[in-house]
Coordinates of C-alpha atoms in Angstrom, one line a residue:
M61 CA 144.1 53.5 221.8
A62 CA 145.5 57.1 221.2
F63 CA 149.0 57.5 222.7
A64 CA 150.6 60.9 223.0
F65 CA 154.0 61.8 224.1
P66 CA 155.2 64.9 225.8
Q67 CA 156.7 67.4 223.4
T68 CA 160.0 66.9 225.3
F69 CA 160.3 63.8 223.5
Q70 CA 162.5 63.4 220.5
D71 CA 160.9 61.5 217.5
C72 CA 162.7 59.1 215.1
D73 CA 160.8 58.0 212.2
S74 CA 161.4 56.0 209.2
N75 CA 162.6 58.9 207.2
S76 CA 165.3 59.5 209.8
R77 CA 166.6 56.1 209.7
M78 CA 166.4 53.5 207.1
D79 CA 163.2 51.8 207.1
K80 CA 163.4 47.9 207.2
S81 CA 159.8 47.4 206.0
E82 CA 161.1 47.2 202.4
D83 CA 161.6 43.5 202.6
S84 CA 158.1 42.9 203.6
P85 CA 156.1 45.4 201.3
N86 CA 152.5 43.9 202.2
R87 CA 153.0 44.6 206.0
S88 CA 153.7 47.8 207.8
L89 CA 156.6 48.0 210.4
K90 CA 153.9 48.7 213.0
E91 CA 152.3 45.4 212.4
E92 CA 155.4 43.4 212.5
E93 CA 156.4 45.2 215.9
E94 CA 153.1 44.5 217.4
D95 CA 153.6 40.7 216.8
Q96 CA 157.0 40.5 218.6
E97 CA 159.2 42.7 220.9
Y98 CA 162.2 44.4 219.1
E99 CA 165.5 43.5 220.4
F100 CA 168.6 45.6 219.4
N101 CA 171.4 43.7 218.0
E102 CA 174.5 43.7 215.6
E103 CA 173.7 40.9 213.2
E104 CA 172.2 42.8 210.5
E105 CA 174.8 44.4 208.1
E106 CA 172.6 46.6 205.7
Y107 CA 170.6 48.4 208.5
D108 CA 172.4 49.0 211.5
D109 CA 169.4 48.5 214.3
S110 CA 171.6 48.7 217.2
K111 CA 171.8 52.5 216.7
V112 CA 169.2 55.0 217.7
F113 CA 170.5 58.8 216.8
D114 CA 174.0 59.0 218.5
W115 CA 173.3 56.2 220.8
K116 CA 175.0 52.8 219.8
F117 CA 173.4 49.8 221.8
Q118 CA 176.2 47.2 222.9
S119 CA 174.7 44.8 225.3
L120 CA 171.7 43.8 227.2
V121 CA 172.2 44.1 230.8
A122 CA 168.6 43.3 232.2
K123 CA 165.1 42.5 230.9
G124 CA 162.0 42.9 232.9
S125 CA 158.3 42.3 232.2
L126 CA 157.8 45.9 230.9
S127 CA 161.4 47.2 229.9
S128 CA 164.7 46.1 229.0
I129 CA 167.9 47.6 230.2
Y130 CA 170.8 48.1 227.7
L131 CA 174.5 49.5 228.0
V132 CA 174.8 52.0 225.2
K133 CA 177.4 54.3 224.1
Q134 CA 177.1 58.1 222.9
T135 CA 179.1 58.1 219.6
K136 CA 180.0 61.6 219.8
T137 CA 181.5 61.5 223.2
M138 CA 182.2 57.8 223.4
V139 CA 180.7 58.0 227.0
D140 CA 178.7 54.7 228.1
A141 CA 175.2 55.3 229.3
I142 CA 172.1 53.2 230.0
A143 CA 168.9 52.9 228.0
K144 CA 165.8 51.6 229.3
V145 CA 163.6 50.4 226.5
Y146 CA 159.9 50.2 226.7
Q147 CA 158.1 48.2 223.6
K148 CA 155.2 50.5 223.1
S149 CA 152.8 47.7 222.1
T150 CA 153.5 46.4 225.6
I151 CA 152.8 49.6 227.6
T152 CA 149.6 50.5 225.5
K153 CA 147.9 47.1 226.1
K154 CA 144.6 47.3 227.7
T155 CA 144.4 46.5 231.4
F156 CA 141.5 45.6 233.9
D157 CA 139.2 48.8 234.2
I158 CA 140.3 49.1 237.9
D159 CA 143.9 49.7 236.8
P160 CA 145.3 52.6 235.0
P161 CA 147.0 51.8 231.4
I162 CA 150.5 51.1 231.8
Y163 CA 151.7 54.2 229.7
V164 CA 150.3 56.3 232.3
S165 CA 152.8 55.1 234.8
V166 CA 155.7 55.5 232.2
I167 CA 154.7 58.9 231.2
N168 CA 154.6 59.9 235.1
E169 CA 157.9 58.3 235.4
I170 CA 159.3 60.4 232.7
D171 CA 157.8 63.6 233.8
L172 CA 158.9 63.1 237.3
M173 CA 162.5 62.5 236.2
S174 CA 162.5 65.4 233.9
S175 CA 161.5 67.8 236.7
L176 CA 164.2 66.6 239.2
K177 CA 167.7 68.1 239.4
H178 CA 169.7 67.1 242.2
P179 CA 173.3 65.4 242.3
F180 CA 172.1 62.2 244.2
I181 CA 169.0 61.9 241.9
I182 CA 169.5 59.8 238.6
P183 CA 169.2 62.5 235.6
L184 CA 167.2 61.7 232.4
I185 CA 169.6 62.6 229.6
E186 CA 167.1 62.0 226.7
V187 CA 164.0 60.3 225.6
V188 CA 163.5 59.1 222.2
D189 CA 160.0 58.0 220.8
D190 CA 161.2 55.6 218.1
S191 CA 158.8 54.7 215.5
V192 CA 161.4 52.4 213.6
T193 CA 161.7 49.8 216.5
N194 CA 158.1 50.8 218.2
T195 CA 160.0 51.7 221.3
L196 CA 160.2 54.3 223.9
I197 CA 163.8 54.7 225.1
L198 CA 164.8 56.6 228.3
F199 CA 168.7 57.2 228.2
M200 CA 170.5 57.7 231.7
P201 CA 173.8 57.9 233.1
Y202 CA 175.9 54.7 233.4
A203 CA 177.0 53.4 237.0
P204 CA 180.0 51.4 236.5
L205 CA 179.9 49.9 240.1
G206 CA 176.1 48.7 239.5
D207 CA 173.5 48.9 242.2
L208 CA 174.0 49.2 245.9
Q209 CA 173.1 45.5 246.6
S210 CA 175.6 44.2 244.0
F211 CA 178.1 46.6 245.2
V212 CA 177.7 45.0 248.8
D213 CA 177.4 41.7 247.7
N214 CA 180.6 41.7 245.3
H215 CA 182.9 43.6 247.4
N216 CA 185.8 41.4 248.3
D217 CA 187.4 43.6 251.0
P218 CA 185.4 44.9 253.9
I219 CA 183.8 48.1 252.9
Q220 CA 184.8 51.1 254.9
E221 CA 182.8 52.8 257.5
D222 CA 183.5 56.2 255.7
T223 CA 182.0 54.6 252.5
F224 CA 178.6 53.8 254.3
R225 CA 178.7 57.2 255.9
T226 CA 179.0 58.8 252.6
C227 CA 176.1 56.7 251.1
F228 CA 173.8 57.4 254.0
L229 CA 174.5 61.2 254.0
E230 CA 173.9 61.1 250.1
L231 CA 170.9 59.2 250.0
A232 CA 169.4 61.2 252.9
E233 CA 170.1 64.4 250.9
G234 CA 168.4 63.0 247.8
M235 CA 165.3 61.7 249.8
K236 CA 165.1 65.2 251.5
Y237 CA 165.1 66.8 248.0
L238 CA 162.5 64.5 246.8
H239 CA 160.1 65.0 249.7
N240 CA 160.8 68.7 249.6
N241 CA 159.5 68.5 246.0
G242 CA 156.3 66.5 247.0
V243 CA 157.7 63.4 245.3
V244 CA 157.4 60.0 247.1
H245 CA 159.7 57.2 245.4
R246 CA 157.6 54.2 246.8
D247 CA 160.2 51.7 245.8
F248 CA 163.3 52.8 247.9
K249 CA 165.7 49.9 248.2
P250 CA 169.3 48.9 247.6
E251 CA 168.6 47.7 244.1
N252 CA 167.5 51.1 243.2
V253 CA 170.5 52.9 244.3
L254 CA 173.3 53.3 241.8
V255 CA 176.9 53.4 242.6
F256 CA 179.1 55.6 240.4
S257 CA 181.9 55.4 243.0
E258 CA 182.9 54.8 246.6
T259 CA 181.8 58.6 247.1
K260 CA 178.8 58.9 244.9
F261 CA 175.5 57.1 245.2
V262 CA 172.4 58.0 243.5
I263 CA 168.7 57.2 243.8
S264 CA 167.0 55.6 240.7
D265 CA 164.1 54.0 239.2
F266 CA 161.0 56.3 239.5
S267 CA 158.7 53.9 237.7
V268 CA 156.3 53.7 240.7
S269 CA 156.9 57.1 242.0
S270 CA 154.3 59.6 242.6
R271 CA 153.8 63.5 243.4
L272 CA 151.6 64.5 246.0

């Protein structure tokens, strides 16, 4: 199956980062990655597989059926961010004939996010097609207070009415922007609202969104 990425992607091949396949000369890296999913870690000393370009992978935040979420740090600015990592071996697997291939949804997610620019919509910082780890990585800003659901559940003191008012107004502005641009989110819920502060709420996760 051919797998083409938009030209906006940054390619990372074995020449730009140390190739781990030297330890297994009879098998290519691609063959190895098809057998098991790649996980970023800091255990290997000779090859720093926890770093992709200027992004340092720090810890695994969450793991889903299609992607994993990592906390990362931009090594030049030392700013924390989030990396959504897709295993290409997973998203290129064949599906039932009635269903579109998974990678179609991923490409759609990237295209949508790349076209949106609004203070209350999560921006896409960078996308890396990394052939070393056989992954597709989406980098986005880190929300220190987590998602809206966990923000409410873990808040020790009663949340001020002004905070909810701000949240409602910002999310309404974000949804208005999406609809004015012909985008339907299709999975709008507290878990997909990121809290950067008690005055900044952002709509996220466009994995099932569509454009009319």
